Amino acid sequence: MYLCDTFKDFNMPRIAVFASGNGSNAQRIIEYFAGHSAISIDMVLTNNPGAPVLKRAENLGVSTMVFNRTTFYETGIIPEMLVANHIDYVVLAGFLWLIPGNLLQAYPARIINIHPALLPKYGGKGMYGLKVHEAVIASGDRESGITIHFVDEKYDEGKIIFQAKCPVNEADTPEILAERVHALEHRWFPEVIGEIVMRDT
Ligand code: GAR
């Protein structure tokens, strides 16, 4: 369980990152804002006790928390804990569960997700990881990319903030396309998060 760090600067916007798996985006975000004068990445939360993101966060000195389905969907513990720890924004970096109403209400227009395709195409329940890239290749689309958007009560449907595109080549496998899209995510996600937070501050 995360414990409040009384030495933190509470005037600085503070971000919690949610991730369910590998955590390469979470790591990029933590590294990008390490030592940042105005924004702090304060904790990483996951629904998956075996997620590599936990080790990545711990290696970078960021607090972690694991929660289960009952805590997330049937109690107010997560939003209460985030608010008590002065968290201002929630960033979803490969987090695969739908966000419950109590968390949306605690953070209106302050939950930001990244999706590995050009929404509104190739989004929705079950569309994550290689499944997205398989669908893009099967469709014959010649471009894909990333979408950064605010989160609402549906999968991948909140207001779009930013998109960046990349080509889909004839010889692409889902794995090759995933690598190209991941590179775009790593390039843009931290920067766009910074712009959103600074614009609101
Ligand atoms: C990222 O590609 C992200 O866009 C995707 O999960 C991956 C996590 O990678 N999210 C979704 O598909 C959400 N629908 P990472 O764990 O290496 O950061």
JSON list of C-alpha atoms and ligand atoms in Angstrom, two decimals:
[
{"chain": "A", "resi": 1, "resn": "MET", "atom": "CA", "xyz": [0.00, 0.00, 0.00]},
{"chain": "A", "resi": 2, "resn": "TYR", "atom": "CA", "xyz": [1.24, 3.48, -0.88]},
{"chain": "A", "resi": 3, "resn": "LEU", "atom": "CA", "xyz": [2.15, 5.67, 2.08]},
{"chain": "A", "resi": 4, "resn": "CYS", "atom": "CA", "xyz": [2.02, 9.45, 1.85]},
{"chain": "A", "resi": 5, "resn": "ASP", "atom": "CA", "xyz": [5.47, 11.00, 1.49]},
{"chain": "A", "resi": 6, "resn": "THR", "atom": "CA", "xyz": [5.42, 14.13, 3.61]},
{"chain": "A", "resi": 7, "resn": "PHE", "atom": "CA", "xyz": [8.55, 15.55, 1.96]},
{"chain": "A", "resi": 8, "resn": "LYS", "atom": "CA", "xyz": [6.92, 15.96, -1.47]},
{"chain": "A", "resi": 9, "resn": "ASP", "atom": "CA", "xyz": [6.02, 19.41, -2.86]},
{"chain": "A", "resi": 10, "resn": "PHE", "atom": "CA", "xyz": [2.23, 19.42, -2.80]},
{"chain": "A", "resi": 11, "resn": "ASN", "atom": "CA", "xyz": [1.99, 22.44, -5.11]},
{"chain": "A", "resi": 12, "resn": "MET", "atom": "CA", "xyz": [3.48, 20.44, -7.98]},
{"chain": "A", "resi": 13, "resn": "PRO", "atom": "CA", "xyz": [0.97, 18.61, -10.20]},
{"chain": "A", "resi": 14, "resn": "ARG", "atom": "CA", "xyz": [1.20, 14.94, -9.33]},
{"chain": "A", "resi": 15, "resn": "ILE", "atom": "CA", "xyz": [0.46, 12.01, -11.61]},
{"chain": "A", "resi": 16, "resn": "ALA", "atom": "CA", "xyz": [-0.42, 8.37, -10.94]},
{"chain": "A", "resi": 17, "resn": "VAL", "atom": "CA", "xyz": [0.22, 5.90, -13.77]},
{"chain": "A", "resi": 18, "resn": "PHE", "atom": "CA", "xyz": [-1.94, 2.80, -14.17]},
{"chain": "A", "resi": 19, "resn": "ALA", "atom": "CA", "xyz": [-0.55, -0.11, -16.22]},
{"chain": "A", "resi": 20, "resn": "SER", "atom": "CA", "xyz": [-1.47, -3.78, -16.56]},
{"chain": "A", "resi": 21, "resn": "GLY", "atom": "CA", "xyz": [1.59, -5.32, -18.15]},
{"chain": "A", "resi": 22, "resn": "ASN", "atom": "CA", "xyz": [5.00, -4.59, -19.57]},
{"chain": "A", "resi": 23, "resn": "GLY", "atom": "CA", "xyz": [5.18, -0.92, -18.69]},
{"chain": "A", "resi": 24, "resn": "SER", "atom": "CA", "xyz": [7.53, 0.47, -21.33]},
{"chain": "A", "resi": 25, "resn": "ASN", "atom": "CA", "xyz": [5.36, 3.59, -21.61]},
{"chain": "A", "resi": 26, "resn": "ALA", "atom": "CA", "xyz": [5.18, 3.92, -17.83]},
{"chain": "A", "resi": 27, "resn": "GLN", "atom": "CA", "xyz": [8.97, 3.74, -17.70]},
{"chain": "A", "resi": 28, "resn": "ARG", "atom": "CA", "xyz": [9.35, 6.38, -20.44]},
{"chain": "A", "resi": 29, "resn": "ILE", "atom": "CA", "xyz": [6.96, 8.68, -18.57]},
{"chain": "A", "resi": 30, "resn": "ILE", "atom": "CA", "xyz": [8.79, 8.23, -15.25]},
{"chain": "A", "resi": 31, "resn": "GLU", "atom": "CA", "xyz": [12.17, 8.87, -16.91]},
{"chain": "A", "resi": 32, "resn": "TYR", "atom": "CA", "xyz": [10.90, 11.88, -18.85]},
{"chain": "A", "resi": 33, "resn": "PHE", "atom": "CA", "xyz": [9.58, 13.60, -15.71]},
{"chain": "A", "resi": 34, "resn": "ALA", "atom": "CA", "xyz": [12.40, 12.55, -13.37]},
{"chain": "A", "resi": 35, "resn": "GLY", "atom": "CA", "xyz": [13.78, 15.76, -11.95]},
{"chain": "A", "resi": 36, "resn": "HIS", "atom": "CA", "xyz": [11.13, 17.80, -13.82]},
{"chain": "A", "resi": 37, "resn": "SER", "atom": "CA", "xyz": [10.67, 21.13, -12.07]},
{"chain": "A", "resi": 38, "resn": "ALA", "atom": "CA", "xyz": [6.87, 21.23, -12.40]},
{"chain": "A", "resi": 39, "resn": "ILE", "atom": "CA", "xyz": [5.42, 17.71, -12.70]},
{"chain": "A", "resi": 40, "resn": "SER", "atom": "CA", "xyz": [5.92, 14.64, -10.54]},
{"chain": "A", "resi": 41, "resn": "ILE", "atom": "CA", "xyz": [5.16, 10.98, -11.29]},
{"chain": "A", "resi": 42, "resn": "ASP", "atom": "CA", "xyz": [4.23, 9.75, -7.86]},
{"chain": "A", "resi": 43, "resn": "MET", "atom": "CA", "xyz": [2.99, 6.21, -8.12]},
{"chain": "A", "resi": 44, "resn": "VAL", "atom": "CA", "xyz": [2.32, 3.27, -10.39]},
{"chain": "A", "resi": 45, "resn": "LEU", "atom": "CA", "xyz": [-0.78, 1.16, -9.86]},
{"chain": "A", "resi": 46, "resn": "THR", "atom": "CA", "xyz": [-1.59, -2.18, -11.43]},
{"chain": "A", "resi": 47, "resn": "ASN", "atom": "CA", "xyz": [-4.26, -4.85, -11.40]},
{"chain": "A", "resi": 48, "resn": "ASN", "atom": "CA", "xyz": [-1.63, -7.47, -12.24]},
{"chain": "A", "resi": 49, "resn": "PRO", "atom": "CA", "xyz": [0.73, -8.66, -9.47]},
{"chain": "A", "resi": 50, "resn": "GLY", "atom": "CA", "xyz": [3.02, -10.24, -12.10]},
{"chain": "A", "resi": 51, "resn": "ALA", "atom": "CA", "xyz": [3.28, -7.14, -14.29]},
{"chain": "A", "resi": 52, "resn": "PRO", "atom": "CA", "xyz": [6.84, -6.18, -15.29]},
{"chain": "A", "resi": 53, "resn": "VAL", "atom": "CA", "xyz": [5.81, -2.55, -14.79]},
{"chain": "A", "resi": 54, "resn": "LEU", "atom": "CA", "xyz": [6.15, -3.10, -11.02]},
{"chain": "A", "resi": 55, "resn": "LYS", "atom": "CA", "xyz": [9.87, -3.84, -11.28]},
{"chain": "A", "resi": 56, "resn": "ARG", "atom": "CA", "xyz": [10.40, -0.98, -13.72]},
{"chain": "A", "resi": 57, "resn": "ALA", "atom": "CA", "xyz": [8.75, 1.48, -11.30]},
{"chain": "A", "resi": 58, "resn": "GLU", "atom": "CA", "xyz": [10.60, 0.13, -8.28]},
{"chain": "A", "resi": 59, "resn": "ASN", "atom": "CA", "xyz": [13.94, 0.40, -10.13]},
{"chain": "A", "resi": 60, "resn": "LEU", "atom": "CA", "xyz": [13.17, 4.05, -10.79]},
{"chain": "A", "resi": 61, "resn": "GLY", "atom": "CA", "xyz": [12.17, 4.74, -7.18]},
{"chain": "A", "resi": 62, "resn": "VAL", "atom": "CA", "xyz": [8.44, 5.16, -7.78]},
{"chain": "A", "resi": 63, "resn": "SER", "atom": "CA", "xyz": [5.91, 3.75, -5.29]},
{"chain": "A", "resi": 64, "resn": "THR", "atom": "CA", "xyz": [3.70, 0.93, -6.49]},
{"chain": "A", "resi": 65, "resn": "MET", "atom": "CA", "xyz": [0.35, -0.52, -5.56]},
{"chain": "A", "resi": 66, "resn": "VAL", "atom": "CA", "xyz": [-1.44, -3.68, -6.69]},
{"chain": "A", "resi": 67, "resn": "PHE", "atom": "CA", "xyz": [-5.22, -3.86, -6.44]},
{"chain": "A", "resi": 68, "resn": "ASN", "atom": "CA", "xyz": [-7.79, -6.46, -7.30]},
{"chain": "A", "resi": 69, "resn": "ARG", "atom": "CA", "xyz": [-11.13, -6.38, -9.10]},
{"chain": "A", "resi": 70, "resn": "THR", "atom": "CA", "xyz": [-13.19, -6.15, -5.91]},
{"chain": "A", "resi": 71, "resn": "THR", "atom": "CA", "xyz": [-11.23, -3.16, -4.61]},
{"chain": "A", "resi": 72, "resn": "PHE", "atom": "CA", "xyz": [-11.42, -1.42, -7.99]},
{"chain": "A", "resi": 73, "resn": "TYR", "atom": "CA", "xyz": [-15.08, -1.97, -8.82]},
{"chain": "A", "resi": 74, "resn": "GLU", "atom": "CA", "xyz": [-16.80, -2.45, -5.47]},
{"chain": "A", "resi": 75, "resn": "THR", "atom": "CA", "xyz": [-15.12, 0.09, -3.18]},
{"chain": "A", "resi": 76, "resn": "GLY", "atom": "CA", "xyz": [-13.99, 3.72, -3.29]},
{"chain": "A", "resi": 77, "resn": "ILE", "atom": "CA", "xyz": [-10.52, 2.84, -2.01]},
{"chain": "A", "resi": 78, "resn": "ILE", "atom": "CA", "xyz": [-8.61, 3.74, -5.18]},
{"chain": "A", "resi": 79, "resn": "PRO", "atom": "CA", "xyz": [-10.02, 7.26, -5.76]},
{"chain": "A", "resi": 80, "resn": "GLU", "atom": "CA", "xyz": [-9.89, 7.95, -2.01]},
{"chain": "A", "resi": 81, "resn": "MET", "atom": "CA", "xyz": [-6.25, 6.90, -1.85]},
{"chain": "A", "resi": 82, "resn": "LEU", "atom": "CA", "xyz": [-5.34, 8.99, -4.93]},
{"chain": "A", "resi": 83, "resn": "VAL", "atom": "CA", "xyz": [-7.07, 12.10, -3.57]},
{"chain": "A", "resi": 84, "resn": "ALA", "atom": "CA", "xyz": [-5.54, 11.60, -0.12]},
{"chain": "A", "resi": 85, "resn": "ASN", "atom": "CA", "xyz": [-2.12, 11.51, -1.79]},
{"chain": "A", "resi": 86, "resn": "HIS", "atom": "CA", "xyz": [-2.78, 14.75, -3.71]},
{"chain": "A", "resi": 87, "resn": "ILE", "atom": "CA", "xyz": [-2.76, 13.08, -7.10]},
{"chain": "A", "resi": 88, "resn": "ASP", "atom": "CA", "xyz": [-3.98, 15.52, -9.79]},
{"chain": "A", "resi": 89, "resn": "TYR", "atom": "CA", "xyz": [-3.97, 13.33, -12.93]},
{"chain": "A", "resi": 90, "resn": "VAL", "atom": "CA", "xyz": [-4.30, 9.65, -13.77]},
{"chain": "A", "resi": 91, "resn": "VAL", "atom": "CA", "xyz": [-2.44, 8.33, -16.82]},
{"chain": "A", "resi": 92, "resn": "LEU", "atom": "CA", "xyz": [-3.36, 4.95, -18.30]},
{"chain": "A", "resi": 93, "resn": "ALA", "atom": "CA", "xyz": [-0.30, 3.41, -19.97]},
{"chain": "A", "resi": 94, "resn": "GLY", "atom": "CA", "xyz": [-1.45, -0.01, -21.14]},
{"chain": "A", "resi": 95, "resn": "PHE", "atom": "CA", "xyz": [-4.13, -0.35, -18.46]},
{"chain": "A", "resi": 96, "resn": "LEU", "atom": "CA", "xyz": [-6.77, -2.78, -19.65]},
{"chain": "A", "resi": 97, "resn": "TRP", "atom": "CA", "xyz": [-9.70, -2.48, -17.22]},
{"chain": "A", "resi": 98, "resn": "LEU", "atom": "CA", "xyz": [-12.64, -0.13, -17.72]},
{"chain": "A", "resi": 99, "resn": "ILE", "atom": "CA", "xyz": [-12.46, 2.88, -15.38]},
{"chain": "A", "resi": 100, "resn": "PRO", "atom": "CA", "xyz": [-15.29, 2.84, -12.80]},
{"chain": "A", "resi": 101, "resn": "GLY", "atom": "CA", "xyz": [-17.61, 5.81, -12.23]},
{"chain": "A", "resi": 102, "resn": "ASN", "atom": "CA", "xyz": [-16.16, 6.79, -8.85]},
{"chain": "A", "resi": 103, "resn": "LEU", "atom": "CA", "xyz": [-12.70, 7.27, -10.36]},
{"chain": "A", "resi": 104, "resn": "LEU", "atom": "CA", "xyz": [-14.10, 9.21, -13.35]},
{"chain": "A", "resi": 105, "resn": "GLN", "atom": "CA", "xyz": [-16.00, 11.49, -10.97]},
{"chain": "A", "resi": 106, "resn": "ALA", "atom": "CA", "xyz": [-12.90, 12.10, -8.84]},
{"chain": "A", "resi": 107, "resn": "TYR", "atom": "CA", "xyz": [-10.83, 13.04, -11.92]},
{"chain": "A", "resi": 108, "resn": "PRO", "atom": "CA", "xyz": [-13.08, 14.69, -14.55]},
{"chain": "A", "resi": 109, "resn": "ALA", "atom": "CA", "xyz": [-11.06, 15.37, -17.75]},
{"chain": "A", "resi": 110, "resn": "ARG", "atom": "CA", "xyz": [-7.98, 14.34, -15.78]},
{"chain": "A", "resi": 111, "resn": "ILE", "atom": "CA", "xyz": [-7.65, 10.70, -16.83]},
{"chain": "A", "resi": 112, "resn": "ILE", "atom": "CA", "xyz": [-5.56, 10.27, -19.97]},
{"chain": "A", "resi": 113, "resn": "ASN", "atom": "CA", "xyz": [-5.22, 7.06, -22.00]},
{"chain": "A", "resi": 114, "resn": "ILE", "atom": "CA", "xyz": [-3.06, 5.99, -24.91]},
{"chain": "A", "resi": 115, "resn": "HIS", "atom": "CA", "xyz": [-4.30, 3.60, -27.58]},
{"chain": "A", "resi": 116, "resn": "PRO", "atom": "CA", "xyz": [-2.07, 1.97, -30.22]},
{"chain": "A", "resi": 117, "resn": "ALA", "atom": "CA", "xyz": [-4.21, 2.87, -33.27]},
{"chain": "A", "resi": 118, "resn": "LEU", "atom": "CA", "xyz": [-6.01, 5.80, -34.85]},
{"chain": "A", "resi": 119, "resn": "LEU", "atom": "CA", "xyz": [-9.28, 5.90, -32.92]},
{"chain": "A", "resi": 120, "resn": "PRO", "atom": "CA", "xyz": [-12.21, 5.71, -33.49]},
{"chain": "A", "resi": 121, "resn": "LYS", "atom": "CA", "xyz": [-10.99, 2.76, -35.57]},
{"chain": "A", "resi": 122, "resn": "TYR", "atom": "CA", "xyz": [-9.69, -0.37, -33.84]},
{"chain": "A", "resi": 123, "resn": "GLY", "atom": "CA", "xyz": [-10.82, 0.51, -30.32]},
{"chain": "A", "resi": 124, "resn": "GLY", "atom": "CA", "xyz": [-13.23, -1.00, -27.83]},
{"chain": "A", "resi": 125, "resn": "LYS", "atom": "CA", "xyz": [-13.33, -3.93, -25.46]},
{"chain": "A", "resi": 126, "resn": "GLY", "atom": "CA", "xyz": [-10.72, -6.58, -26.20]},
{"chain": "A", "resi": 127, "resn": "MET", "atom": "CA", "xyz": [-8.77, -4.30, -28.55]},
{"chain": "A", "resi": 128, "resn": "TYR", "atom": "CA", "xyz": [-5.30, -4.15, -27.05]},
{"chain": "A", "resi": 129, "resn": "GLY", "atom": "CA", "xyz": [-1.79, -5.28, -27.78]},
{"chain": "A", "resi": 130, "resn": "LEU", "atom": "CA", "xyz": [-1.21, -7.35, -30.90]},
{"chain": "A", "resi": 131, "resn": "LYS", "atom": "CA", "xyz": [-4.95, -7.73, -31.53]},
{"chain": "A", "resi": 132, "resn": "VAL", "atom": "CA", "xyz": [-5.09, -4.10, -32.57]},
{"chain": "A", "resi": 133, "resn": "HIS", "atom": "CA", "xyz": [-2.20, -4.45, -35.01]},
{"chain": "A", "resi": 134, "resn": "GLU", "atom": "CA", "xyz": [-3.59, -7.70, -36.42]},
{"chain": "A", "resi": 135, "resn": "ALA", "atom": "CA", "xyz": [-6.89, -5.93, -37.14]},
{"chain": "A", "resi": 136, "resn": "VAL", "atom": "CA", "xyz": [-5.16, -2.97, -38.79]},
{"chain": "A", "resi": 137, "resn": "ILE", "atom": "CA", "xyz": [-3.12, -5.26, -41.07]},
{"chain": "A", "resi": 138, "resn": "ALA", "atom": "CA", "xyz": [-6.16, -7.43, -41.91]},
{"chain": "A", "resi": 139, "resn": "SER", "atom": "CA", "xyz": [-8.12, -4.30, -42.91]},
{"chain": "A", "resi": 140, "resn": "GLY", "atom": "CA", "xyz": [-5.56, -3.32, -45.53]},
{"chain": "A", "resi": 141, "resn": "ASP", "atom": "CA", "xyz": [-5.18, 0.19, -44.05]},
{"chain": "A", "resi": 142, "resn": "ARG", "atom": "CA", "xyz": [-1.96, 1.83, -45.18]},
{"chain": "A", "resi": 143, "resn": "GLU", "atom": "CA", "xyz": [-1.50, 3.88, -42.02]},
{"chain": "A", "resi": 144, "resn": "SER", "atom": "CA", "xyz": [-1.82, 3.41, -38.29]},
{"chain": "A", "resi": 145, "resn": "GLY", "atom": "CA", "xyz": [-0.61, 5.36, -35.30]},
{"chain": "A", "resi": 146, "resn": "ILE", "atom": "CA", "xyz": [-1.43, 6.39, -31.77]},
{"chain": "A", "resi": 147, "resn": "THR", "atom": "CA", "xyz": [-4.29, 8.18, -30.06]},
{"chain": "A", "resi": 148, "resn": "ILE", "atom": "CA", "xyz": [-4.06, 9.99, -26.73]},
{"chain": "A", "resi": 149, "resn": "HIS", "atom": "CA", "xyz": [-7.49, 10.77, -25.30]},
{"chain": "A", "resi": 150, "resn": "PHE", "atom": "CA", "xyz": [-9.41, 11.61, -22.17]},
{"chain": "A", "resi": 151, "resn": "VAL", "atom": "CA", "xyz": [-11.15, 8.65, -20.59]},
{"chain": "A", "resi": 152, "resn": "ASP", "atom": "CA", "xyz": [-14.89, 8.27, -20.17]},
{"chain": "A", "resi": 153, "resn": "GLU", "atom": "CA", "xyz": [-17.13, 5.40, -19.14]},
{"chain": "A", "resi": 154, "resn": "LYS", "atom": "CA", "xyz": [-16.59, 3.47, -22.40]},
{"chain": "A", "resi": 155, "resn": "TYR", "atom": "CA", "xyz": [-13.49, 1.77, -23.81]},
{"chain": "A", "resi": 156, "resn": "ASP", "atom": "CA", "xyz": [-11.45, 4.09, -26.05]},
{"chain": "A", "resi": 157, "resn": "GLU", "atom": "CA", "xyz": [-14.22, 6.65, -26.66]},
{"chain": "A", "resi": 158, "resn": "GLY", "atom": "CA", "xyz": [-13.31, 9.81, -24.72]},
{"chain": "A", "resi": 159, "resn": "LYS", "atom": "CA", "xyz": [-12.33, 13.11, -26.34]},
{"chain": "A", "resi": 160, "resn": "ILE", "atom": "CA", "xyz": [-9.27, 12.80, -28.55]},
{"chain": "A", "resi": 161, "resn": "ILE", "atom": "CA", "xyz": [-6.36, 15.03, -27.52]},
{"chain": "A", "resi": 162, "resn": "PHE", "atom": "CA", "xyz": [-3.61, 14.00, -29.92]},
{"chain": "A", "resi": 163, "resn": "GLN", "atom": "CA", "xyz": [-2.88, 11.56, -32.76]},
{"chain": "A", "resi": 164, "resn": "ALA", "atom": "CA", "xyz": [0.33, 10.71, -34.61]},
{"chain": "A", "resi": 165, "resn": "LYS", "atom": "CA", "xyz": [0.54, 8.47, -37.69]},
{"chain": "A", "resi": 166, "resn": "CYS", "atom": "CA", "xyz": [2.94, 5.93, -39.11]},
{"chain": "A", "resi": 167, "resn": "PRO", "atom": "CA", "xyz": [2.85, 3.84, -42.29]},
{"chain": "A", "resi": 168, "resn": "VAL", "atom": "CA", "xyz": [1.67, 0.24, -42.48]},
{"chain": "A", "resi": 169, "resn": "ASN", "atom": "CA", "xyz": [3.94, -1.54, -44.93]},
{"chain": "A", "resi": 170, "resn": "GLU", "atom": "CA", "xyz": [3.00, -4.55, -47.04]},
{"chain": "A", "resi": 171, "resn": "ALA", "atom": "CA", "xyz": [5.51, -6.82, -45.34]},
{"chain": "A", "resi": 172, "resn": "ASP", "atom": "CA", "xyz": [4.49, -5.80, -41.80]},
{"chain": "A", "resi": 173, "resn": "THR", "atom": "CA", "xyz": [3.66, -8.47, -39.24]},
{"chain": "A", "resi": 174, "resn": "PRO", "atom": "CA", "xyz": [1.68, -7.40, -36.16]},
{"chain": "A", "resi": 175, "resn": "GLU", "atom": "CA", "xyz": [4.94, -7.52, -34.20]},
{"chain": "A", "resi": 176, "resn": "ILE", "atom": "CA", "xyz": [6.76, -5.20, -36.63]},
{"chain": "A", "resi": 177, "resn": "LEU", "atom": "CA", "xyz": [3.85, -2.75, -36.67]},
{"chain": "A", "resi": 178, "resn": "ALA", "atom": "CA", "xyz": [3.66, -2.90, -32.87]},
{"chain": "A", "resi": 179, "resn": "GLU", "atom": "CA", "xyz": [7.31, -1.83, -32.66]},
{"chain": "A", "resi": 180, "resn": "ARG", "atom": "CA", "xyz": [6.72, 1.14, -34.97]},
{"chain": "A", "resi": 181, "resn": "VAL", "atom": "CA", "xyz": [3.66, 2.21, -32.96]},
{"chain": "A", "resi": 182, "resn": "HIS", "atom": "CA", "xyz": [5.47, 1.74, -29.66]},
{"chain": "A", "resi": 183, "resn": "ALA", "atom": "CA", "xyz": [8.22, 4.07, -30.87]},
{"chain": "A", "resi": 184, "resn": "LEU", "atom": "CA", "xyz": [5.57, 6.71, -31.60]},
{"chain": "A", "resi": 185, "resn": "GLU", "atom": "CA", "xyz": [4.08, 6.21, -28.13]},
{"chain": "A", "resi": 186, "resn": "HIS", "atom": "CA", "xyz": [7.43, 6.63, -26.45]},
{"chain": "A", "resi": 187, "resn": "ARG", "atom": "CA", "xyz": [8.16, 9.73, -28.55]},
{"chain": "A", "resi": 188, "resn": "TRP", "atom": "CA", "xyz": [4.87, 11.52, -27.88]},
{"chain": "A", "resi": 189, "resn": "PHE", "atom": "CA", "xyz": [3.08, 10.30, -24.74]},
{"chain": "A", "resi": 190, "resn": "PRO", "atom": "CA", "xyz": [5.27, 12.00, -22.10]},
{"chain": "A", "resi": 191, "resn": "GLU", "atom": "CA", "xyz": [5.37, 15.25, -24.07]},
{"chain": "A", "resi": 192, "resn": "VAL", "atom": "CA", "xyz": [1.59, 15.37, -24.57]},
{"chain": "A", "resi": 193, "resn": "ILE", "atom": "CA", "xyz": [0.99, 14.59, -20.87]},
{"chain": "A", "resi": 194, "resn": "GLY", "atom": "CA", "xyz": [3.29, 17.49, -19.99]},
{"chain": "A", "resi": 195, "resn": "GLU", "atom": "CA", "xyz": [1.40, 19.85, -22.32]},
{"chain": "A", "resi": 196, "resn": "ILE", "atom": "CA", "xyz": [-2.00, 18.91, -20.89]},
{"chain": "A", "resi": 197, "resn": "VAL", "atom": "CA", "xyz": [-0.88, 19.32, -17.30]},
{"chain": "A", "resi": 198, "resn": "MET", "atom": "CA", "xyz": [0.94, 22.61, -17.90]},
{"chain": "A", "resi": 199, "resn": "ARG", "atom": "CA", "xyz": [-2.02, 23.99, -19.87]},
{"chain": "A", "resi": 200, "resn": "ASP", "atom": "CA", "xyz": [-4.31, 23.33, -16.87]},
{"chain": "A", "resi": 201, "resn": "THR", "atom": "CA", "xyz": [-1.86, 24.63, -14.29]},
{"chain": "B", "resi": 1, "resn": "GAR", "atom": "C1", "xyz": [0.61, 0.25, -25.48]},
{"chain": "B", "resi": 1, "resn": "GAR", "atom": "O1", "xyz": [0.84, 0.00, -26.84]},
{"chain": "B", "resi": 1, "resn": "GAR", "atom": "C2", "xyz": [-0.72, 0.96, -25.29]},
{"chain": "B", "resi": 1, "resn": "GAR", "atom": "O2", "xyz": [-1.06, 1.79, -26.34]},
{"chain": "B", "resi": 1, "resn": "GAR", "atom": "C3", "xyz": [-1.66, -0.22, -25.20]},
{"chain": "B", "resi": 1, "resn": "GAR", "atom": "O3", "xyz": [-0.99, -1.16, -24.41]},
{"chain": "B", "resi": 1, "resn": "GAR", "atom": "C4", "xyz": [0.40, -1.06, -24.72]},
{"chain": "B", "resi": 1, "resn": "GAR", "atom": "C5", "xyz": [1.19, -1.11, -23.44]},
{"chain": "B", "resi": 1, "resn": "GAR", "atom": "O4", "xyz": [2.56, -1.20, -23.72]},
{"chain": "B", "resi": 1, "resn": "GAR", "atom": "N1", "xyz": [-2.93, 0.15, -24.66]},
{"chain": "B", "resi": 1, "resn": "GAR", "atom": "C6", "xyz": [-4.07, -0.34, -25.13]},
{"chain": "B", "resi": 1, "resn": "GAR", "atom": "O5", "xyz": [-4.13, -1.15, -26.02]},
{"chain": "B", "resi": 1, "resn": "GAR", "atom": "C7", "xyz": [-5.33, 0.22, -24.44]},
{"chain": "B", "resi": 1, "resn": "GAR", "atom": "N2", "xyz": [-6.50, -0.14, -25.18]},
{"chain": "B", "resi": 1, "resn": "GAR", "atom": "P1", "xyz": [3.62, -1.00, -22.59]},
{"chain": "B", "resi": 1, "resn": "GAR", "atom": "O6", "xyz": [3.16, -1.88, -21.42]},
{"chain": "B", "resi": 1, "resn": "GAR", "atom": "O7", "xyz": [4.89, -1.47, -23.16]},
{"chain": "B", "resi": 1, "resn": "GAR", "atom": "O8", "xyz": [3.64, 0.44, -22.20]}
]
